[in-house]
Coordinates of C-alpha atoms in Angstrom, one line a residue:
M15 CA -7.0 -21.9 -6.4
I16 CA -7.2 -18.6 -8.1
V17 CA -10.7 -17.4 -9.5
K18 CA -11.6 -14.8 -11.9
K19 CA -15.3 -14.0 -12.0
H20 CA -16.7 -11.0 -13.5
Y21 CA -16.2 -8.6 -10.5
V22 CA -14.0 -11.1 -8.0
F23 CA -10.6 -12.0 -8.7
G24 CA -8.0 -13.9 -6.6
P25 CA -6.8 -14.5 -4.3
I26 CA -3.5 -12.7 -5.0
A27 CA -0.2 -12.1 -3.2
S28 CA -0.4 -8.4 -2.3
R29 CA 2.7 -6.4 -1.5
R30 CA 0.6 -4.6 1.0
L31 CA -2.0 -6.9 2.3
G32 CA -0.7 -10.5 1.9
I33 CA -3.1 -13.2 0.7
S34 CA -6.0 -11.1 -0.9
L35 CA -9.3 -11.3 -2.7
G36 CA -10.3 -8.2 -4.8
I37 CA -13.4 -6.9 -5.3
D38 CA -13.6 -4.8 -9.0
L39 CA -16.8 -2.6 -8.3
V40 CA -16.4 -0.4 -11.3
P41 CA -15.8 -1.3 -15.1
P42 CA -12.3 -0.4 -16.5
K43 CA -11.1 2.6 -16.4
T44 CA -13.7 4.6 -14.1
C45 CA -12.1 6.9 -11.7
P46 CA -12.0 10.5 -10.6
Q47 CA -8.4 10.6 -11.2
N48 CA -6.5 10.1 -14.2
C49 CA -2.9 9.2 -12.1
V50 CA 0.3 9.1 -14.1
Y51 CA 1.8 6.1 -12.4
C52 CA -1.6 4.0 -12.6
E53 CA -1.0 0.5 -13.4
A54 CA -4.5 -0.1 -14.7
G55 CA -3.7 2.5 -17.5
A56 CA -5.4 5.8 -18.4
T57 CA -8.8 6.5 -17.3
T58 CA -11.3 6.6 -19.8
N59 CA -14.2 7.4 -17.6
L60 CA -13.1 10.4 -15.8
T61 CA -16.1 10.9 -13.0
L62 CA -17.3 11.8 -9.6
E63 CA -20.8 10.7 -10.4
R64 CA -21.8 7.8 -7.7
R65 CA -23.9 5.2 -9.2
E66 CA -24.3 1.4 -9.5
Y67 CA -22.0 0.8 -11.9
V68 CA -22.0 -2.9 -11.9
P69 CA -24.6 -5.0 -10.4
V70 CA -24.0 -5.3 -6.8
D71 CA -26.5 -8.4 -6.3
T72 CA -24.2 -10.3 -8.8
V73 CA -20.9 -9.0 -6.9
I74 CA -22.5 -10.5 -3.6
A75 CA -23.5 -13.9 -5.4
E76 CA -20.0 -14.1 -6.4
L77 CA -18.3 -13.2 -3.1
D78 CA -21.0 -16.0 -1.4
E79 CA -19.7 -18.5 -4.3
V80 CA -15.8 -18.1 -3.5
L81 CA -16.3 -17.6 0.1
A82 CA -18.4 -20.8 0.5
A83 CA -14.8 -22.6 0.1
A84 CA -13.7 -20.7 3.0
P85 CA -10.3 -19.8 1.4
K86 CA -7.4 -18.3 3.9
L87 CA -7.3 -15.0 3.5
D88 CA -5.6 -11.7 5.1
F89 CA -8.1 -9.5 3.5
I90 CA -11.1 -8.9 1.4
T91 CA -10.4 -6.0 -0.7
F92 CA -12.0 -3.3 -3.0
S93 CA -9.6 -2.5 -5.5
G94 CA -9.4 -3.4 -9.5
S95 CA -10.2 -1.2 -12.6
G96 CA -10.9 1.9 -10.7
E97 CA -12.3 4.0 -7.8
P98 CA -14.3 1.7 -5.8
T99 CA -16.2 4.4 -4.0
L100 CA -17.9 5.7 -7.2
N101 CA -20.3 2.4 -6.9
S102 CA -23.2 3.5 -4.7
G103 CA -23.8 0.1 -3.4
I104 CA -20.1 -0.4 -2.0
G105 CA -22.0 0.0 1.5
R106 CA -24.4 -3.1 0.9
V107 CA -21.4 -5.0 -0.1
I108 CA -19.6 -4.3 2.9
R109 CA -22.5 -4.8 5.3
H110 CA -22.9 -8.4 3.6
L111 CA -19.5 -9.5 4.2
K112 CA -19.3 -8.2 7.7
R113 CA -22.7 -9.9 8.9
H114 CA -22.0 -13.4 6.7
Y115 CA -18.1 -13.8 6.6
P116 CA -17.1 -11.6 10.1
Q117 CA -13.8 -13.8 10.1
Y118 CA -12.3 -11.7 7.1
R119 CA -10.9 -8.5 7.2
V120 CA -12.2 -6.1 4.8
C121 CA -10.2 -3.3 3.2
L122 CA -10.7 -0.5 0.9
L123 CA -8.1 1.1 -1.4
T124 CA -9.1 4.7 -2.3
N125 CA -8.2 7.8 -4.1
A126 CA -10.1 9.7 -1.3
M127 CA -11.8 11.8 -3.9
L128 CA -15.3 11.1 -2.4
L129 CA -14.8 11.2 1.1
D130 CA -16.5 14.6 1.5
D131 CA -19.9 12.6 1.0
P132 CA -21.1 11.8 4.7
A133 CA -23.1 9.1 3.3
L134 CA -20.2 7.2 1.9
C135 CA -18.1 7.8 5.3
R136 CA -21.1 6.0 7.1
D137 CA -21.0 3.1 4.5
L138 CA -17.2 2.6 5.2
A139 CA -17.7 2.6 9.1
E140 CA -17.4 -1.2 9.1
L141 CA -14.4 -1.6 7.0
D142 CA -11.4 -2.7 9.0
L143 CA -8.8 -0.9 7.2
V144 CA -8.8 2.1 4.5
V145 CA -5.8 2.9 2.3
P146 CA -6.5 6.5 1.1
S147 CA -4.0 8.2 -1.5
L148 CA -2.3 11.8 -1.0
D149 CA 0.3 12.1 -3.9
A150 CA 0.5 15.6 -3.8
S151 CA 1.2 18.4 -1.2
C152 CA -0.1 21.1 -3.2
A153 CA -2.5 22.0 -5.9
A154 CA 0.3 22.0 -8.8
E155 CA 1.5 18.5 -7.7
F156 CA -2.2 17.3 -7.4
E157 CA -2.6 18.3 -11.3
A158 CA 0.6 16.9 -12.3
V159 CA 0.4 13.5 -10.7
N160 CA -3.4 12.9 -10.1
R161 CA -4.8 14.8 -13.2
P162 CA -8.2 14.9 -11.3
V163 CA -11.5 15.5 -12.7
P164 CA -11.9 19.2 -13.8
G165 CA -13.0 21.5 -11.1
A166 CA -11.5 19.4 -8.2
D167 CA -10.1 21.5 -5.7
F168 CA -6.9 20.3 -3.9
D169 CA -7.7 22.0 -0.6
R170 CA -11.1 20.8 -0.4
F171 CA -9.9 17.3 -1.2
V172 CA -7.1 17.5 1.7
A173 CA -9.9 19.1 4.2
A174 CA -12.4 16.3 3.6
L175 CA -9.5 13.6 3.7
T176 CA -8.5 15.1 7.2
R177 CA -11.8 14.9 8.4
F178 CA -12.4 11.5 7.6
T179 CA -9.4 10.4 9.5
H180 CA -10.6 12.0 12.4
Q181 CA -14.2 10.6 12.1
T182 CA -13.9 7.2 11.3
P183 CA -13.5 4.3 13.6
V184 CA -11.5 2.4 11.0
R185 CA -7.7 1.8 10.8
V186 CA -6.4 4.5 8.4
E187 CA -2.8 3.8 6.5
L188 CA -2.3 6.5 4.1
E189 CA -0.3 5.7 1.0
I190 CA 2.2 8.2 -0.6
F191 CA 3.2 7.6 -4.0
I192 CA 6.8 9.1 -4.8
V193 CA 7.1 10.4 -8.3
P194 CA 10.8 11.5 -8.7
G195 CA 11.4 15.1 -9.8
V196 CA 7.5 15.6 -9.3
N197 CA 6.5 15.5 -5.5
D198 CA 9.9 14.8 -3.9
S199 CA 11.5 17.9 -3.3
D200 CA 12.5 19.2 0.1
A201 CA 9.8 21.7 0.0
S202 CA 7.4 19.1 -1.0
I203 CA 8.6 16.6 1.8
A204 CA 8.1 19.4 4.2
R205 CA 4.6 20.1 3.1
F206 CA 3.8 16.5 3.7
V207 CA 4.9 16.2 6.7
E208 CA 2.5 19.1 7.6
L209 CA -0.5 17.9 6.0
T210 CA -0.2 14.4 7.4
R211 CA 0.3 15.8 11.2
G212 CA -3.0 17.2 10.7
M213 CA -4.7 13.6 10.1
R214 CA -5.2 10.8 12.6
L215 CA -3.4 8.2 10.8
D216 CA -2.4 4.5 11.9
A217 CA 0.3 4.2 9.6
I218 CA 1.9 5.8 6.3
Q219 CA 3.2 3.5 3.3
L220 CA 5.2 5.0 0.4
N221 CA 4.7 3.6 -2.6
T222 CA 6.5 4.2 -6.2
L223 CA 6.6 2.8 -9.7
D224 CA 7.0 -1.2 -10.0
R225 CA 5.1 -1.8 -13.0
P226 CA 4.4 0.4 -16.0
G227 CA 2.3 3.2 -15.4
A228 CA -0.4 5.3 -17.5
V229 CA 2.4 7.8 -18.7
A230 CA 5.9 6.5 -20.4
G231 CA 9.2 7.7 -18.7
L232 CA 8.4 7.5 -15.4
H233 CA 11.0 6.2 -13.0
P234 CA 10.8 4.7 -9.6
S235 CA 12.2 6.5 -6.4
A236 CA 15.5 5.5 -5.7
P237 CA 16.1 3.7 -2.1
D238 CA 18.0 7.1 -0.6
N239 CA 15.1 8.9 -2.3
T240 CA 12.3 6.9 -0.5
R241 CA 14.8 7.3 3.0
R242 CA 14.2 11.1 2.7
F243 CA 10.5 10.6 3.2
I244 CA 11.2 8.1 6.0
R245 CA 13.2 10.5 7.8
A246 CA 11.0 13.1 7.6
L247 CA 7.7 11.3 8.5
S248 CA 8.9 8.6 10.7
P249 CA 9.1 10.8 13.8
Y250 CA 5.3 11.3 13.6
F251 CA 4.1 8.0 12.2
E252 CA 4.9 4.2 11.8
V253 CA 6.2 4.3 7.9
E254 CA 6.4 1.4 5.5
A255 CA 7.8 1.6 2.2
V256 CA 6.5 -0.6 -0.4
G257 CA 7.7 -1.7 -4.1
P258 CA 11.2 -2.1 -5.3
F259 CA 12.6 -0.7 -2.0
R260 CA 10.6 -2.3 1.1
Y261 CA 11.0 -1.0 4.5
R262 CA 9.1 -0.5 7.8
T263 CA 9.9 1.4 10.8
A264 CA 10.6 -0.6 13.9
R265 CA 7.8 -1.9 15.9
P266 CA 8.0 -0.5 19.5
D267 CA 6.7 -4.3 20.7
A268 CA 9.4 -5.9 18.7
C269 CA 10.4 -9.1 20.5
P270 CA 13.9 -10.4 21.0
V271 CA 15.2 -12.0 17.6
S272 CA 16.1 -16.0 17.7
D273 CA 19.3 -17.2 17.0
P274 CA 18.8 -17.8 13.3
E275 CA 17.4 -14.4 13.2
R276 CA 20.4 -12.8 14.8
R277 CA 22.6 -14.7 12.6
I278 CA 20.9 -13.3 9.6
I279 CA 20.8 -10.0 10.7
D280 CA 24.9 -10.4 11.3
L281 CA 25.2 -11.6 7.8
I282 CA 23.4 -8.8 6.5
T283 CA 25.0 -6.0 8.2
R284 CA 28.5 -7.3 6.6
R285 CA 26.8 -7.5 3.0
P286 CA 23.2 -7.2 1.8
A287 CA 22.2 -10.8 0.8
T288 CA 19.5 -12.6 -1.3
V289 CA 17.5 -15.8 0.2
P290 CA 19.7 -18.2 -1.5
D291 CA 22.5 -16.5 -0.5
L292 CA 21.5 -16.6 3.4
A293 CA 20.2 -20.4 3.1
L294 CA 23.8 -21.1 1.8
A295 CA 25.5 -19.5 4.4
L296 CA 23.3 -20.6 7.3
G297 CA 23.1 -24.2 5.8
R298 CA 19.0 -23.9 6.1
G299 CA 16.3 -24.4 3.6
D300 CA 15.1 -21.4 1.6
D301 CA 11.9 -21.5 2.9
E302 CA 12.9 -21.7 6.3
V303 CA 15.2 -18.8 5.7
R304 CA 12.3 -16.7 4.0
R305 CA 10.1 -17.3 7.0
H306 CA 12.4 -15.7 9.3
L307 CA 13.2 -12.7 7.0
D308 CA 9.4 -12.4 6.6
D309 CA 8.9 -12.1 10.5
L310 CA 12.0 -9.6 10.9
F311 CA 10.6 -7.4 8.3
K312 CA 7.0 -7.2 9.9
R313 CA 9.0 -6.1 12.7
G314 CA 10.7 -3.5 11.1
L315 CA 14.1 -5.2 11.7
V316 CA 15.3 -5.6 8.0
A317 CA 14.5 -4.0 4.8
V318 CA 14.5 -5.2 0.9
E319 CA 16.0 -3.9 -2.4
R320 CA 15.1 -5.2 -5.5
R321 CA 18.4 -5.3 -7.6
E322 CA 19.4 -6.9 -11.1
R323 CA 20.3 -10.0 -9.2
G324 CA 16.7 -10.2 -7.1
D325 CA 15.7 -9.3 -3.9
F326 CA 18.4 -8.4 -1.3
Y327 CA 17.9 -8.0 2.6
L328 CA 19.8 -5.6 4.6
P329 CA 19.5 -3.8 8.2
A330 CA 16.7 -1.7 8.3
G331 CA 17.1 1.9 9.1
P332 CA 17.2 5.3 7.0
E333 CA 20.8 5.5 7.5
R334 CA 23.3 2.6 6.5
T335 CA 26.9 2.7 6.9
A336 CA 29.3 2.3 4.1
E337 CA 30.1 -1.3 5.4
S338 CA 26.5 -2.4 5.1
R339 CA 26.4 -1.3 1.5
G340 CA 28.2 -3.9 0.2
D341 CA 30.7 -3.8 -2.7
G342 CA 28.8 -1.4 -4.3
E343 CA 26.7 -3.2 -6.8
N344 CA 23.6 -1.4 -8.0
R345 CA 23.7 0.7 -4.7
R346 CA 20.9 2.8 -6.2
Q347 CA 17.8 1.0 -7.3
G348 CA 18.4 -1.5 -10.2

């Protein structure tokens, strides 16, 4: 059942987090950044001021009402119409969830602009997952992509984010949003590698445009372009690409594949295929094939490209042979 309270929404099927119940702690669009790619639109209140933008007591009451039904969730996620950490009461909400609903994992999606606040960092220590963003490898890209509040200093921002990753007990999966032509040069990628190697990260997520952003004319990163980041970062971190091109580096503990999974890999090695293509070839139902593919993806053994005819599955790996590219249909992102 999908709910839409004033401040609690979902559950929704998140590309990154599975089934997620969202919490929105600020009114639209309140944020320290005005990112060109933001699907929530342009920032109307560009600020670093922390205060109780929406009533935390009401947020907690809405959560109690929704969670009383014990919904099946992968995460409860702070996200929504702006930067959640601007709300000075975020710690109260986190503590309430962990005290009263410990069965649920709690995640924060953040642009990381306020992580130089020690009190905030203490409030975040009970989370299960933090996904901070680093969309720039230098000050010029910071201004071009994130368009932060006036006076924001890129070096100070990176230093605070780096310090947070080393001091927090929480799992940290850093998100890098690729904006073609802005932050994807060879020099940019090299700087991203240098910056991230100084951090304590559990994984890196590569994201790109999948829905209209705040600025017209932006384009998603093509799969081959995203693979440049994967090749550079995967020697140091587990890497996952989300968006129109989905990829995950193979897990070291990936278990042997079953017979149906092996047949799927054999088929997509010859030519990328959709779920209906594979179901027809294997003589199995779409739901069964999709379950196998989801498991293979989680183990880093298949990748997904969105094309004109739908989502095509192909062998995972930054490099693919010409044979595995199929007949050339939409070789670049469609």
